Amino acid sequence: MKKYAVIVAAGSGQRMNSKIPKQFIQIKGKPVLWYTIQAFLYAFPDIEIILVLPEEYQANAFKLLHIPFNPRIHVTNGGATRFHSVQNGLRLIQEHGVVFIHDGVRCLVSNELINRCYNQALKSGSAIPAVTANDSIRIQDGNTSRSINRNNVKIIQTPQTFLTEILLPAFEQDYDTSFTDEASVVEAAGKKVHLVEGEYSNIKITQPVDLLIIEKMFEEMELEA
Ligand code: C5P
């Protein structure tokens, strides 16, 4: 089965208060994206990587990423929103297969999670990694708020994984502001999505504290190696 990983990394990362986008911040001498790309290359020797980058990073992408040129890695332009960035990436898909859509800033994705998503997508057409909320959750409604059962609240992660015949037609829809991930796009196209167990360590670098946690985790992993 043909495999593609569309790694979206075209955001500007405003919440990080950093001059360079968070996906290019270096950890132990390598950009965050380097680790993310390696995770997918390691998972499947035949996978094709479609890297969605800001326009100004395109020309020197391999150099900036500290990666030697690799014909299995294709680079394309980001769009105005995550939906448009994914849409651009999907245009490079030419064969039927399984597609992982992954946040470039989730550099700790494990080989187990990638394989769990792959196997579930083969079985049911989609695999959306999710973890149960640890915090108490309240829904705000004007000046009041109400508590809901946190065991029913799922925090959604990536790689969101699909068969091409489900994902590609869904991305032909017009953009809607409710499209915060691929699962919401596929559902709006009338298809069911299937959750799989995600990982609490599969952190999305969003704020400076996330980077500190990831640096510490890399240190621990090195100690174990
Ligand atoms: O903004 P958010 O943290 O949800 O971004 C998740 C991922 O989507 C990041 O890896 C970011 O670079 C990517 N993204 C993108 N194009 C956009 C917005 C976000 O590729 N226009």
Short mmCIF file of C-alpha atoms and ligand atoms in Angstrom, two decimals:
data_model
loop_
_atom_site.label_atom_id
_atom_site.label_comp_id
_atom_site.label_asym_id
_atom_site.label_seq_id
_atom_site.Cartn_x
_atom_site.Cartn_y
_atom_site.Cartn_z
CA MET A 1 0.00 0.00 0.00
CA LYS A 2 1.32 3.43 -0.96
CA LYS A 3 1.96 5.71 2.05
CA TYR A 4 2.18 9.50 2.22
CA ALA A 5 2.84 11.77 5.19
CA VAL A 6 1.70 15.35 4.66
CA ILE A 7 3.59 17.29 7.32
CA VAL A 8 2.08 20.73 7.76
CA ALA A 9 4.60 23.30 8.90
CA ALA A 10 3.52 26.55 7.31
CA GLY A 11 2.18 28.31 10.40
CA SER A 12 3.81 31.45 11.76
CA GLY A 13 3.69 30.32 15.40
CA GLN A 14 2.55 33.60 16.89
CA ARG A 15 1.83 32.07 20.32
CA MET A 16 5.52 31.19 20.79
CA ASN A 17 6.75 34.83 20.86
CA SER A 18 9.65 33.64 18.74
CA LYS A 19 11.15 35.34 15.66
CA ILE A 20 11.46 32.05 13.79
CA PRO A 21 8.43 29.76 13.35
CA LYS A 22 8.30 27.10 16.09
CA GLN A 23 8.86 24.25 13.61
CA PHE A 24 12.33 25.68 12.86
CA ILE A 25 13.40 26.23 16.48
CA GLN A 26 16.43 24.05 17.22
CA ILE A 27 16.56 21.32 19.85
CA LYS A 28 19.97 19.72 20.36
CA GLY A 29 21.28 21.28 17.15
CA LYS A 30 18.42 20.14 14.87
CA PRO A 31 15.18 21.94 13.93
CA VAL A 32 11.96 20.56 15.45
CA LEU A 33 10.87 19.52 11.94
CA TRP A 34 13.95 17.34 11.51
CA TYR A 35 12.72 15.06 14.31
CA THR A 36 9.19 14.95 12.91
CA ILE A 37 10.38 13.97 9.43
CA GLN A 38 12.71 11.29 10.81
CA ALA A 39 9.82 9.67 12.72
CA PHE A 40 7.92 9.01 9.47
CA LEU A 41 10.99 8.03 7.41
CA TYR A 42 11.86 5.54 10.16
CA ALA A 43 8.31 4.13 10.33
CA PHE A 44 8.12 3.10 6.65
CA PRO A 45 11.08 2.79 4.26
CA ASP A 46 8.78 3.43 1.27
CA ILE A 47 6.81 6.43 2.60
CA GLU A 48 6.69 9.70 0.59
CA ILE A 49 6.88 12.86 2.68
CA ILE A 50 5.04 15.97 1.53
CA LEU A 51 6.34 18.90 3.48
CA VAL A 52 4.19 22.05 3.54
CA LEU A 53 6.37 25.07 4.31
CA PRO A 54 6.11 28.86 4.34
CA GLU A 55 7.09 30.26 0.94
CA GLU A 56 10.29 31.90 2.19
CA TYR A 57 11.62 28.53 3.41
CA GLN A 58 11.05 26.64 0.14
CA ALA A 59 14.21 27.35 -1.84
CA ASN A 60 16.62 26.26 0.90
CA ALA A 61 14.35 23.73 2.61
CA PHE A 62 16.78 20.79 2.78
CA LYS A 63 19.64 22.98 4.00
CA LEU A 64 17.48 24.70 6.61
CA LEU A 65 16.23 21.33 7.82
CA HIS A 66 19.72 19.78 8.02
CA ILE A 67 18.55 16.99 5.69
CA PRO A 68 20.48 15.76 2.63
CA PHE A 69 18.41 15.91 -0.58
CA ASN A 70 15.99 12.98 -0.65
CA PRO A 71 13.72 12.27 -3.64
CA ARG A 72 11.08 10.88 -1.24
CA ILE A 73 10.67 14.32 0.36
CA HIS A 74 8.57 16.80 -1.65
CA VAL A 75 8.14 20.42 -0.64
CA THR A 76 5.15 22.66 -1.30
CA ASN A 77 3.69 26.00 -0.21
CA GLY A 78 1.47 26.64 2.78
CA GLY A 79 -1.90 28.39 2.58
CA ALA A 80 -3.81 30.96 4.62
CA THR A 81 -5.13 28.36 7.11
CA ARG A 82 -4.19 24.84 8.09
CA PHE A 83 -7.01 23.56 5.79
CA HIS A 84 -5.46 25.35 2.81
CA SER A 85 -1.99 24.08 3.71
CA VAL A 86 -3.26 20.49 3.80
CA GLN A 87 -5.14 21.06 0.53
CA ASN A 88 -1.88 22.20 -1.14
CA GLY A 89 -0.07 19.12 0.17
CA LEU A 90 -2.77 16.75 -1.07
CA ARG A 91 -2.35 18.07 -4.62
CA LEU A 92 0.98 16.20 -4.78
CA ILE A 93 -0.65 12.82 -4.11
CA GLN A 94 -0.79 10.74 -7.26
CA GLU A 95 -1.69 7.21 -6.17
CA HIS A 96 -4.27 5.43 -4.06
CA GLY A 97 -2.98 4.75 -0.54
CA VAL A 98 -2.88 5.77 3.11
CA VAL A 99 -2.25 9.43 4.01
CA PHE A 100 -1.00 10.69 7.38
CA ILE A 101 -1.62 14.38 8.05
CA HIS A 102 0.71 15.45 10.81
CA ASP A 103 1.56 18.70 12.60
CA GLY A 104 5.20 19.56 11.96
CA VAL A 105 5.44 20.69 15.57
CA ARG A 106 4.55 17.26 17.03
CA CYS A 107 8.10 15.97 16.91
CA LEU A 108 7.68 13.28 19.59
CA VAL A 109 5.21 11.14 17.65
CA SER A 110 6.14 7.52 18.28
CA ASN A 111 6.59 4.65 15.85
CA GLU A 112 3.85 2.75 17.73
CA LEU A 113 1.34 5.55 17.22
CA ILE A 114 2.17 5.89 13.52
CA ASN A 115 1.64 2.14 13.06
CA ARG A 116 -1.56 2.11 15.15
CA CYS A 117 -2.99 4.83 12.91
CA TYR A 118 -1.88 3.01 9.76
CA ASN A 119 -3.48 -0.29 10.77
CA GLN A 120 -6.75 1.35 11.86
CA ALA A 121 -6.97 3.40 8.65
CA LEU A 122 -6.52 0.23 6.61
CA LYS A 123 -9.37 -1.38 8.57
CA SER A 124 -11.89 1.45 8.77
CA GLY A 125 -10.74 4.17 6.38
CA SER A 126 -9.65 6.63 9.06
CA ALA A 127 -7.73 6.83 12.34
CA ILE A 128 -7.80 9.90 14.57
CA PRO A 129 -5.52 9.75 17.63
CA ALA A 130 -7.18 11.02 20.82
CA VAL A 131 -6.45 11.14 24.55
CA THR A 132 -8.92 11.66 27.38
CA ALA A 133 -8.85 15.07 29.08
CA ASN A 134 -6.98 15.12 32.40
CA ASP A 135 -8.32 18.46 33.56
CA SER A 136 -11.86 19.24 34.66
CA ILE A 137 -13.79 20.74 31.77
CA ARG A 138 -16.44 23.51 31.79
CA ILE A 139 -18.49 24.90 28.94
CA GLN A 140 -18.93 28.64 29.17
CA ASP A 141 -22.26 30.16 28.18
CA GLY A 142 -22.32 33.92 28.62
CA ASN A 143 -21.72 34.68 32.32
CA THR A 144 -22.33 31.12 33.47
CA SER A 145 -20.52 27.87 32.95
CA ARG A 146 -21.32 24.22 33.48
CA SER A 147 -19.18 21.23 34.22
CA ILE A 148 -19.20 18.22 31.88
CA ASN A 149 -17.89 14.69 32.33
CA ARG A 150 -14.23 14.89 31.36
CA ASN A 151 -14.12 11.17 30.61
CA ASN A 152 -16.20 11.93 27.54
CA VAL A 153 -13.89 14.73 26.40
CA LYS A 154 -11.25 13.69 23.90
CA ILE A 155 -8.23 15.79 23.01
CA ILE A 156 -7.47 15.25 19.35
CA GLN A 157 -3.95 14.82 18.01
CA THR A 158 -2.19 13.97 14.76
CA PRO A 159 -1.27 12.00 12.64
CA GLN A 160 -4.86 11.95 11.41
CA THR A 161 -4.77 9.10 8.95
CA PHE A 162 -7.06 8.23 6.04
CA LEU A 163 -7.42 6.22 2.88
CA THR A 164 -7.04 8.52 -0.12
CA GLU A 165 -10.58 7.77 -1.36
CA ILE A 166 -12.00 9.28 1.85
CA LEU A 167 -9.62 12.20 2.33
CA LEU A 168 -9.16 13.58 -1.19
CA PRO A 169 -12.86 14.13 -2.04
CA ALA A 170 -13.45 15.71 1.41
CA PHE A 171 -10.79 18.34 0.67
CA GLU A 172 -12.66 19.41 -2.47
CA GLN A 173 -15.21 21.16 -0.20
CA ASP A 174 -15.18 24.92 0.28
CA TYR A 175 -13.40 26.06 3.45
CA ASP A 176 -15.45 26.49 6.61
CA THR A 177 -14.16 28.09 9.82
CA SER A 178 -15.19 24.94 11.74
CA PHE A 179 -12.43 22.98 9.93
CA THR A 180 -9.78 22.89 12.68
CA ASP A 181 -8.50 19.45 11.70
CA GLU A 182 -8.94 16.80 9.00
CA ALA A 183 -11.52 14.82 11.01
CA SER A 184 -13.86 17.85 10.91
CA VAL A 185 -13.39 18.13 7.13
CA VAL A 186 -14.09 14.43 6.52
CA GLU A 187 -17.15 14.50 8.80
CA ALA A 188 -18.55 17.54 6.98
CA ALA A 189 -18.25 15.47 3.80
CA GLY A 190 -20.59 12.92 5.39
CA LYS A 191 -18.07 10.28 6.43
CA LYS A 192 -17.58 8.77 9.92
CA VAL A 193 -14.20 9.05 11.62
CA HIS A 194 -12.63 6.42 13.90
CA LEU A 195 -10.68 7.33 17.04
CA VAL A 196 -7.53 5.47 18.14
CA GLU A 197 -5.62 5.83 21.40
CA GLY A 198 -3.23 8.79 21.15
CA GLU A 199 -0.26 9.54 23.41
CA TYR A 200 0.08 12.18 26.13
CA SER A 201 3.71 12.59 25.09
CA ASN A 202 2.65 13.53 21.53
CA ILE A 203 2.81 17.22 22.45
CA LYS A 204 2.08 19.95 19.93
CA ILE A 205 4.58 22.75 20.48
CA THR A 206 2.34 25.76 20.90
CA GLN A 207 3.75 27.80 23.78
CA PRO A 208 7.28 28.29 25.17
CA VAL A 209 6.60 25.85 28.03
CA ASP A 210 6.00 23.03 25.50
CA LEU A 211 9.52 23.48 24.18
CA LEU A 212 10.97 23.19 27.70
CA ILE A 213 9.05 19.93 28.24
CA ILE A 214 10.24 18.50 24.93
CA GLU A 215 13.87 19.45 25.61
CA LYS A 216 13.64 17.66 28.97
CA MET A 217 12.07 14.59 27.33
CA PHE A 218 14.88 14.43 24.75
CA GLU A 219 17.41 14.57 27.62
CA GLU A 220 15.65 11.68 29.38
CA MET A 221 15.50 9.66 26.15
CA GLU A 222 19.24 10.15 25.64
CA LEU A 223 19.93 8.99 29.18
CA GLU A 224 17.92 5.82 28.49
CA ALA A 225 19.62 5.12 25.13
O1 C5P B 1 -1.74 26.83 14.47
P1 C5P B 1 -1.68 25.40 14.92
O2 C5P B 1 -0.82 25.25 16.14
O3 C5P B 1 -2.99 24.71 15.02
O4 C5P B 1 -0.87 24.64 13.75
C1 C5P B 1 -0.78 23.24 13.67
C2 C5P B 1 0.15 22.91 12.51
O5 C5P B 1 -0.41 23.39 11.28
C3 C5P B 1 1.54 23.52 12.65
O6 C5P B 1 2.51 22.53 12.33
C4 C5P B 1 1.52 24.66 11.67
O7 C5P B 1 2.80 24.96 11.14
C5 C5P B 1 0.56 24.15 10.58
N1 C5P B 1 -0.09 25.23 9.83
C6 C5P B 1 0.10 25.32 8.45
N2 C5P B 1 -0.48 26.34 7.73
C7 C5P B 1 -1.24 27.27 8.34
C8 C5P B 1 -1.45 27.20 9.76
C9 C5P B 1 -0.87 26.17 10.48
O8 C5P B 1 0.80 24.48 7.87
N3 C5P B 1 -1.75 28.26 7.61
#
